[in-house]
mmCIF file of C-alpha atoms in Angstrom:
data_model
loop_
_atom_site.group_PDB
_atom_site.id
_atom_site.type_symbol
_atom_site.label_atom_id
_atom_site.label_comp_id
_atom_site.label_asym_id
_atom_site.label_seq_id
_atom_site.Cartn_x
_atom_site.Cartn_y
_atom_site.Cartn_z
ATOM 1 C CA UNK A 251 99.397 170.124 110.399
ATOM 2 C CA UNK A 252 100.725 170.667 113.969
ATOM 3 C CA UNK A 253 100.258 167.579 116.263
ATOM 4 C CA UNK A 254 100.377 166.138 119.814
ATOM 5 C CA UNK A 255 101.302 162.696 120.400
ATOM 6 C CA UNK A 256 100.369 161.659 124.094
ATOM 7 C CA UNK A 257 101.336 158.524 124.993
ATOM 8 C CA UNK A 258 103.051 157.497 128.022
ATOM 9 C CA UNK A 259 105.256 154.506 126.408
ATOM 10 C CA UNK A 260 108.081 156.189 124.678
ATOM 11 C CA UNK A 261 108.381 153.192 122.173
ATOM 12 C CA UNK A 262 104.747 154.034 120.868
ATOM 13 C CA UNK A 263 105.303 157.746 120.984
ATOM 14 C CA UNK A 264 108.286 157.312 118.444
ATOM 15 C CA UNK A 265 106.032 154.385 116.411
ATOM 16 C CA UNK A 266 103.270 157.319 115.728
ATOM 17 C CA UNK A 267 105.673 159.534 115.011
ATOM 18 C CA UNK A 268 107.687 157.255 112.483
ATOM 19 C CA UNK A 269 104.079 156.214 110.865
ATOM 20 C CA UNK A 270 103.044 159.680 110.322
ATOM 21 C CA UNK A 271 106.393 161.020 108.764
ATOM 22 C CA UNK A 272 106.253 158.002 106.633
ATOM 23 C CA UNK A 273 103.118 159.406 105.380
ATOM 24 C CA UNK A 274 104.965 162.071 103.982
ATOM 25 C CA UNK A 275 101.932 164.844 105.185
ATOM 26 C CA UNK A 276 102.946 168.323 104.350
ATOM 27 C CA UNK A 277 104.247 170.858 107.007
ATOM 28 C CA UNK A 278 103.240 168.272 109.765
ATOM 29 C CA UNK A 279 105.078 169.269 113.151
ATOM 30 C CA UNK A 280 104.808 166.682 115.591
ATOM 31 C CA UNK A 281 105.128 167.156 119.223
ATOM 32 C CA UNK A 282 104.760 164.775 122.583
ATOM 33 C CA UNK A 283 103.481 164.475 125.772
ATOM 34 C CA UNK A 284 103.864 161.804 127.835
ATOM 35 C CA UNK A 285 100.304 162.121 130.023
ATOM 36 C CA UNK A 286 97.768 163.803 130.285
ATOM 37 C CA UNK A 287 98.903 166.415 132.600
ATOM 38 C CA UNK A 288 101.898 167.813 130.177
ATOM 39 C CA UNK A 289 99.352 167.750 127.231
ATOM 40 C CA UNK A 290 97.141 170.132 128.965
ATOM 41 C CA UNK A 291 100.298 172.512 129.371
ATOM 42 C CA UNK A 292 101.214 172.176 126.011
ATOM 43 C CA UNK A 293 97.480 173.120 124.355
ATOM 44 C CA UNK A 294 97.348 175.871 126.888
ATOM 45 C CA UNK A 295 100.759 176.947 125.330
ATOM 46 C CA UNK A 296 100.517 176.129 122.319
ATOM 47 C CA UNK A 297 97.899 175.694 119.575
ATOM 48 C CA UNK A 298 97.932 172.288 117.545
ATOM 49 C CA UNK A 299 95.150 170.765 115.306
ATOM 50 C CA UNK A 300 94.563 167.565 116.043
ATOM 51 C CA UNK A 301 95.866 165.408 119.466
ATOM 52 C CA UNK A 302 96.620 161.562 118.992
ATOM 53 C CA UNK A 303 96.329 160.030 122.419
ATOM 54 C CA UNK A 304 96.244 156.663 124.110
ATOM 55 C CA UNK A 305 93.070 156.286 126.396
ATOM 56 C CA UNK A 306 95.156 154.509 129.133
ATOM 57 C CA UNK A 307 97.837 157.365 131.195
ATOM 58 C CA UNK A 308 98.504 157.731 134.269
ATOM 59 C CA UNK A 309 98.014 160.999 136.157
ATOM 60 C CA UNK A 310 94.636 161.880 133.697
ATOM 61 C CA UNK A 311 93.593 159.746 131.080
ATOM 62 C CA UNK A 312 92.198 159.937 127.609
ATOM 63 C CA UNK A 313 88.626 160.382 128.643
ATOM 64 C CA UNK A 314 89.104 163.446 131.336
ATOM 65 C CA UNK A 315 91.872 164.994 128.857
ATOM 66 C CA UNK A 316 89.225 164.500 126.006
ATOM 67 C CA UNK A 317 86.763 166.116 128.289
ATOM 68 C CA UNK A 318 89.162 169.011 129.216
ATOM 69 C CA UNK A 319 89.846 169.654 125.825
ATOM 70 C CA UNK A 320 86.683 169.818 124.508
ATOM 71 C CA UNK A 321 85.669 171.995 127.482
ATOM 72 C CA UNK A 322 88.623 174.586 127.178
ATOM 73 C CA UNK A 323 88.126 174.291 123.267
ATOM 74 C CA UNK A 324 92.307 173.586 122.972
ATOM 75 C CA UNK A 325 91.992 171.381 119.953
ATOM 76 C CA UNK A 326 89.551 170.655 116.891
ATOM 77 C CA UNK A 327 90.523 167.627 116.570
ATOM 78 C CA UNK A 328 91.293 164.572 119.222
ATOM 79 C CA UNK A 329 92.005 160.886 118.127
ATOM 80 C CA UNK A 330 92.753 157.765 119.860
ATOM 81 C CA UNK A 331 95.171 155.144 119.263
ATOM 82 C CA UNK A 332 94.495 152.595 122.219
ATOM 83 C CA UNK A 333 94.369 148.782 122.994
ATOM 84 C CA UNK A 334 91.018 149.987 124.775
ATOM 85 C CA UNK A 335 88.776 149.168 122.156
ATOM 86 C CA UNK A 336 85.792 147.817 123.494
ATOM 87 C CA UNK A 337 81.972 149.674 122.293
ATOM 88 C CA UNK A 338 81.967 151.109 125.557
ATOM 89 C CA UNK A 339 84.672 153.180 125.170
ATOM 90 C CA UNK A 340 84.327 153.814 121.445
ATOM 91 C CA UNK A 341 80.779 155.103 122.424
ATOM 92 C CA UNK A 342 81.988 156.973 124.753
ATOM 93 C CA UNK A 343 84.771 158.512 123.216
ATOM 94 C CA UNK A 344 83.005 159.350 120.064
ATOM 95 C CA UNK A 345 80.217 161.140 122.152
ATOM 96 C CA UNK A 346 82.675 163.102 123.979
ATOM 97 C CA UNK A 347 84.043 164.555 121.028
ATOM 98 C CA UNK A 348 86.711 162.054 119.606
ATOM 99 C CA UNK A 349 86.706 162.364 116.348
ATOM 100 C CA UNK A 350 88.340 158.291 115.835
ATOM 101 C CA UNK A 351 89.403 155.550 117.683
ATOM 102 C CA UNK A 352 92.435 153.678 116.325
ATOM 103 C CA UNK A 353 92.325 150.176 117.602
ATOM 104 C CA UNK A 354 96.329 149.105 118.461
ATOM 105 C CA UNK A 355 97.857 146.981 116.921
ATOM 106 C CA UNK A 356 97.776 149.971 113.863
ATOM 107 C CA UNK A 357 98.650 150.131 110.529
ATOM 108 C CA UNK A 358 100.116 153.444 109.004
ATOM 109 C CA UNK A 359 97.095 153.105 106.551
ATOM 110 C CA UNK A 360 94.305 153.321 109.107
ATOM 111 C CA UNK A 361 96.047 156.256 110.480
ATOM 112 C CA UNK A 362 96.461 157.853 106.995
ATOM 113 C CA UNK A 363 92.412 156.856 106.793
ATOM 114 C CA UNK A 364 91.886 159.010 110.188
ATOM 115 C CA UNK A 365 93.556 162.083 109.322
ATOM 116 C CA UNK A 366 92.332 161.992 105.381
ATOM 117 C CA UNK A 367 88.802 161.747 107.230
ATOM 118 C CA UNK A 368 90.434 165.350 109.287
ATOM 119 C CA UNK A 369 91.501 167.013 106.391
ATOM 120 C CA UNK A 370 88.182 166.009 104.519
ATOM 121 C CA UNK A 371 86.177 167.557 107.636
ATOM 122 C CA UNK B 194 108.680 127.925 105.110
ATOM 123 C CA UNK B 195 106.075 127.013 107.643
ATOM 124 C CA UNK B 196 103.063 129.027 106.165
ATOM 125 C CA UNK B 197 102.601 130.396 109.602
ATOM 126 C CA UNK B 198 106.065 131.320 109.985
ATOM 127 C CA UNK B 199 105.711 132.908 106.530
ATOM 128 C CA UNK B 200 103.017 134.770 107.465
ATOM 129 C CA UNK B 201 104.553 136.313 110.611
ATOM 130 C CA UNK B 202 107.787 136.904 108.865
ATOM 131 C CA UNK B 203 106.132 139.118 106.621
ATOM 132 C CA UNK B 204 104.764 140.902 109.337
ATOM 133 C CA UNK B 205 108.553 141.306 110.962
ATOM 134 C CA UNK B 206 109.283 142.653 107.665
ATOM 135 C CA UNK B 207 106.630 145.609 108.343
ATOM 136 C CA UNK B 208 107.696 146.005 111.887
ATOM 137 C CA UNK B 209 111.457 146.557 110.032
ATOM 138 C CA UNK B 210 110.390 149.026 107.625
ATOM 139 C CA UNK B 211 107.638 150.712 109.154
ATOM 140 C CA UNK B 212 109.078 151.410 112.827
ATOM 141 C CA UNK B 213 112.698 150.660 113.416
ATOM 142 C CA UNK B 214 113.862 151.502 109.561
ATOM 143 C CA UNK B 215 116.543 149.125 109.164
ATOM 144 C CA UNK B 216 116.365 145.681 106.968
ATOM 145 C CA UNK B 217 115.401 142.468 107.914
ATOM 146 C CA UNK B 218 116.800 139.068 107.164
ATOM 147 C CA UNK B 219 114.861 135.844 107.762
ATOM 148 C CA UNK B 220 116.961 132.873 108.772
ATOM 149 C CA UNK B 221 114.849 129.694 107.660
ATOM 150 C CA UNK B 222 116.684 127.282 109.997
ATOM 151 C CA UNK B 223 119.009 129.302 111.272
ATOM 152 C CA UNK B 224 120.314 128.700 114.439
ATOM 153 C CA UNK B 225 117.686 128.981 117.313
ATOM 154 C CA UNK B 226 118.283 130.482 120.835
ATOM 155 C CA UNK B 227 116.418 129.130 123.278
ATOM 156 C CA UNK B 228 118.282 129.793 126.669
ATOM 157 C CA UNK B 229 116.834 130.837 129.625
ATOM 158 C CA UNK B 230 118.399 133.894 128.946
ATOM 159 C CA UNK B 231 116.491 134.590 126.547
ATOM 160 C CA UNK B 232 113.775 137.805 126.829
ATOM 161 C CA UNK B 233 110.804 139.034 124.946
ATOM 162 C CA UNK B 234 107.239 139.317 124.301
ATOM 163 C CA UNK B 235 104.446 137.006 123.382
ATOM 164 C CA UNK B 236 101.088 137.824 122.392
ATOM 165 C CA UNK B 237 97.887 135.673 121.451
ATOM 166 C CA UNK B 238 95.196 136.160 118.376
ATOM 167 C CA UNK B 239 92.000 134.416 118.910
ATOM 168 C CA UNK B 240 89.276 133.680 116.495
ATOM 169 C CA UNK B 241 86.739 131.273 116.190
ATOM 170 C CA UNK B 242 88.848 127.857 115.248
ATOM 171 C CA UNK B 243 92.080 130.291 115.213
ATOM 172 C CA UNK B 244 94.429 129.820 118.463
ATOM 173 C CA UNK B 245 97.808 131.858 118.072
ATOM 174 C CA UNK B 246 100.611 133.071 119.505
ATOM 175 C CA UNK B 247 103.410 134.820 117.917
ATOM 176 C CA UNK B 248 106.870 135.791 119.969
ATOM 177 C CA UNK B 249 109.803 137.969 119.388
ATOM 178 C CA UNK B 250 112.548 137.392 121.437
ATOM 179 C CA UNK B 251 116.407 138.088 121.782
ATOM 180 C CA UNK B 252 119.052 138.164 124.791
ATOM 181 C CA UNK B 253 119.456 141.251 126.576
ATOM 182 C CA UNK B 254 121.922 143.096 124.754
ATOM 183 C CA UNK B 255 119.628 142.303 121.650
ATOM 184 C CA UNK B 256 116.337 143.557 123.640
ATOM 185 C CA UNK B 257 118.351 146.739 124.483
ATOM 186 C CA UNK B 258 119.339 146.963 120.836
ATOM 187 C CA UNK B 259 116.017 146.915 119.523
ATOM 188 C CA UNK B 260 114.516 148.891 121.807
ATOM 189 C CA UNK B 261 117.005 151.597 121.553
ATOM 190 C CA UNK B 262 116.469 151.732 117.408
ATOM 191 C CA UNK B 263 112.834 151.473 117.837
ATOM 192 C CA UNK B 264 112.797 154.704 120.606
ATOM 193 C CA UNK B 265 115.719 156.374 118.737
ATOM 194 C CA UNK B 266 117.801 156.409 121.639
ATOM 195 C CA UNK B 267 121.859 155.295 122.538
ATOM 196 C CA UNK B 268 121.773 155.490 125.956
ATOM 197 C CA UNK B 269 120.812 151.901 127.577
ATOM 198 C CA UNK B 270 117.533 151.886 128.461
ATOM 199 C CA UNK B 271 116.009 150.875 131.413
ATOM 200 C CA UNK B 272 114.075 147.950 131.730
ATOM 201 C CA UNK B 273 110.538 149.250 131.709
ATOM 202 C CA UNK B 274 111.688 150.753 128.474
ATOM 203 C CA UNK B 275 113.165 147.807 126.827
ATOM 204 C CA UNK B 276 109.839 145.491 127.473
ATOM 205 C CA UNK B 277 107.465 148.188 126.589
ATOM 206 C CA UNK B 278 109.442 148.409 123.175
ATOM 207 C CA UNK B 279 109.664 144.770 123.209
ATOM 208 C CA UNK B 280 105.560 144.666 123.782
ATOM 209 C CA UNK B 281 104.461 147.293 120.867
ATOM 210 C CA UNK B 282 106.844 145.727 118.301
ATOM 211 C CA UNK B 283 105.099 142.509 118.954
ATOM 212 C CA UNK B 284 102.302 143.769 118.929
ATOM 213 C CA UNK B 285 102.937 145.332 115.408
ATOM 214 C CA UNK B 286 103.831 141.814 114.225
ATOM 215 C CA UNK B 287 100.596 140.946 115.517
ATOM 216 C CA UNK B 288 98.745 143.464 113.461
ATOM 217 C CA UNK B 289 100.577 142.504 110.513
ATOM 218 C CA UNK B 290 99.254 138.935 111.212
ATOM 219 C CA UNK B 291 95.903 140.000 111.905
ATOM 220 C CA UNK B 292 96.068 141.960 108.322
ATOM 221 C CA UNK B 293 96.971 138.994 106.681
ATOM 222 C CA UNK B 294 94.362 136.935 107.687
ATOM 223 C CA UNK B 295 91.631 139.057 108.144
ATOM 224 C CA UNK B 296 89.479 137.857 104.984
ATOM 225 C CA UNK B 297 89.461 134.279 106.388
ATOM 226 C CA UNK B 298 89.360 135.300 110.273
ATOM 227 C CA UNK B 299 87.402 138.726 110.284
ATOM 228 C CA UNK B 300 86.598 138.572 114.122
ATOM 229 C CA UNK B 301 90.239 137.871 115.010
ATOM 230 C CA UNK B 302 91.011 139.376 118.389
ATOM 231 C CA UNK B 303 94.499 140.296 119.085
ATOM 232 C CA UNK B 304 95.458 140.177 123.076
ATOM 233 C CA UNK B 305 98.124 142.284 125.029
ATOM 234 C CA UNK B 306 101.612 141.728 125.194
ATOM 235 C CA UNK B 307 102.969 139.372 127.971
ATOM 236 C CA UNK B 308 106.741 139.308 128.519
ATOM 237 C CA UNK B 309 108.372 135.969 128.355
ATOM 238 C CA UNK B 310 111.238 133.722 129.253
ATOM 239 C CA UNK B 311 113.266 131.620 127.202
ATOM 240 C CA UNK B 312 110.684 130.196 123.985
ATOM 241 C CA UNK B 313 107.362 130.459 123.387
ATOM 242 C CA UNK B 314 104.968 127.541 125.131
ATOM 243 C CA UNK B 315 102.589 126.232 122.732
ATOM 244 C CA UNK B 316 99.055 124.910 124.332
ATOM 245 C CA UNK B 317 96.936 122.746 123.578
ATOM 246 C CA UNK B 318 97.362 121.230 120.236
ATOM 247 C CA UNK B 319 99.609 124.278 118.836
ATOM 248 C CA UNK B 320 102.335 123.466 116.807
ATOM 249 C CA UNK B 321 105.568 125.687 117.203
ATOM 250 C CA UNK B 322 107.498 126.894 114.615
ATOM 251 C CA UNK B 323 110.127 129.683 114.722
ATOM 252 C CA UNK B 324 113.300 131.042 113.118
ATOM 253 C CA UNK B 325 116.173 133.330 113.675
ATOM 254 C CA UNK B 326 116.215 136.909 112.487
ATOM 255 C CA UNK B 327 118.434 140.026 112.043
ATOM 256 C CA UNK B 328 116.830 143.482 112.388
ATOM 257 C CA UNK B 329 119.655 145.224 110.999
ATOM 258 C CA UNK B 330 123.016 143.723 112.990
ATOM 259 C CA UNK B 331 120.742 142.644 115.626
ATOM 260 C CA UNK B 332 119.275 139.056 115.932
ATOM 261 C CA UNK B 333 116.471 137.979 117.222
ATOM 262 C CA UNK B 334 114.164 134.991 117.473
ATOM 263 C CA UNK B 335 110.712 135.141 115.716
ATOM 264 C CA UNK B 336 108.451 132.784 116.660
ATOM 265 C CA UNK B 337 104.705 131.532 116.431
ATOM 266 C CA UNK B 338 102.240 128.536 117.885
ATOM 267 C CA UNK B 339 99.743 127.848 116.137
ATOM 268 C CA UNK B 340 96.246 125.707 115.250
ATOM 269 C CA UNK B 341 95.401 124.898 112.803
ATOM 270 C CA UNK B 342 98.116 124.370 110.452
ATOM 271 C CA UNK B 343 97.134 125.908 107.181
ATOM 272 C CA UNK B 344 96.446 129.797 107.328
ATOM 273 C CA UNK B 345 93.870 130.474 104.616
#
């Protein structure tokens, strides 16, 4: 499984990434950006299978990269790990395309959860 | 140990293993910093009849040291850095928290981090309680305020 992490705190970038080699996935590749912006370039560059992203970034957020992706088809799969967790958002993510929301704080077992549900899809 | 106390330090003991990897040693007792020097985060869990707040703290060379295990990094960090690590290991002590006492408190709300000076303030009728830890070679203050007393 190839994956983006975008997150711009480097702190939760490395947390993901620690939670989902912990999970001990097979042939996972992990990858960051740090906005929006550079995870565009990097899906236009490179092809990964599911994105992990926080809803709040500066420069474009988790909504209009959502959006973008979907539109541009650059991923299959797009989750969210965010303190953003209201309905709103979660109704709006999920009709956009998301296929979860992770609500922070996260365990490594709703994460494991999310991507089972992937793999399962 | 404070059942509170207990509760959070099992949640350190996640943040240990899960994200910065190294082992962690509760101090029950041990000797408490509480200088103004002293830097870290504090965040709040609300439920209905549930008022908490749980700190991590340390002085600056520990809030560098954390960070940089957390983030992977040597270098010093700068200070953006260091609370933003500070914030979302709190905040994974708060999730442990919120695991722990999710049968009794489903609708527990966990809030965002908030940096703070020195020791945690209770309010209201919270009742502090708090002890020293190591992270690996680096200590650090854990701490929580709390109402009511017992947990579950």
């Amino acid at each position: 499984m190839k994956l983006l992490i975008v997150d711009d705190s480097k702190a939760m970038r490395m947390i993901v990434t620690r939670a989902l080699r912990q999970l001990g996935l097979e042939d996972l590749t992990v990858d960051e950006a740090v906005d929006g912006i550079e995870a565009l370039e990097k899906l236009r560059a490179i092809p990964y299978e599911v994105v992990l992203a926080d809803w709040n970034m500066p420069r474009l957020n988790g909504f209009e990269l959502l959006k973008t992706i979907k539109a541009e088809s650059l991923a299959p799969h797009v989750g969210f790990i965010t303190s953003e967790a209201t309905a709103d958002i979660k109704q709006l993510a999920l009709a956009q395309g998301a296929d979860f929301l992770i609500v922070k704080p996260f365990t490594a077992d709703s994460l494991k959860d999310a991507l089972r549900h992937l793999a399962s899809t | 140990m404070d059942p509170w106390l207990q509760i959070v330090s099992e949640s350190a003991h996640d943040l240990a293993v899960t994200a910065l990897e190294c082992e962690i040693v509760v101090e029950e007792g041990g000797e408490y910093a509480t200088t103004r020097e002293t830097l870290g985060c504090a965040i709040a869990l609300e439920a209905t009849g549930l008022h908490l707040q749980i700190g991590l703290t340390s002085d600056w060379i520990g809030c560098q040291a954390l960070a940089q295990t957390l983030i992977g990094e040597a270098a010093e960090l700068p200070t953006n850095d260091v609370l933003d690590a500070l914030g979302e290991m709190t905040n994974i002590v708060a999730g442990g928290v919120k695991k722990r006492v999710a049968l009794k408190y489903p609708a527990i709300r966990v809030g965002l981090p908030s940096v703070i000076k020195g020791s945690l303030k209770p309010v209201g009728n919270q009742t502090l309680a708090r002890a020293r830890v190591r992270f690996g070679a680096i200590s650090a203050n854990l701490m929580v305020a709390y109402e009511p007393v017992q947990p579950c």
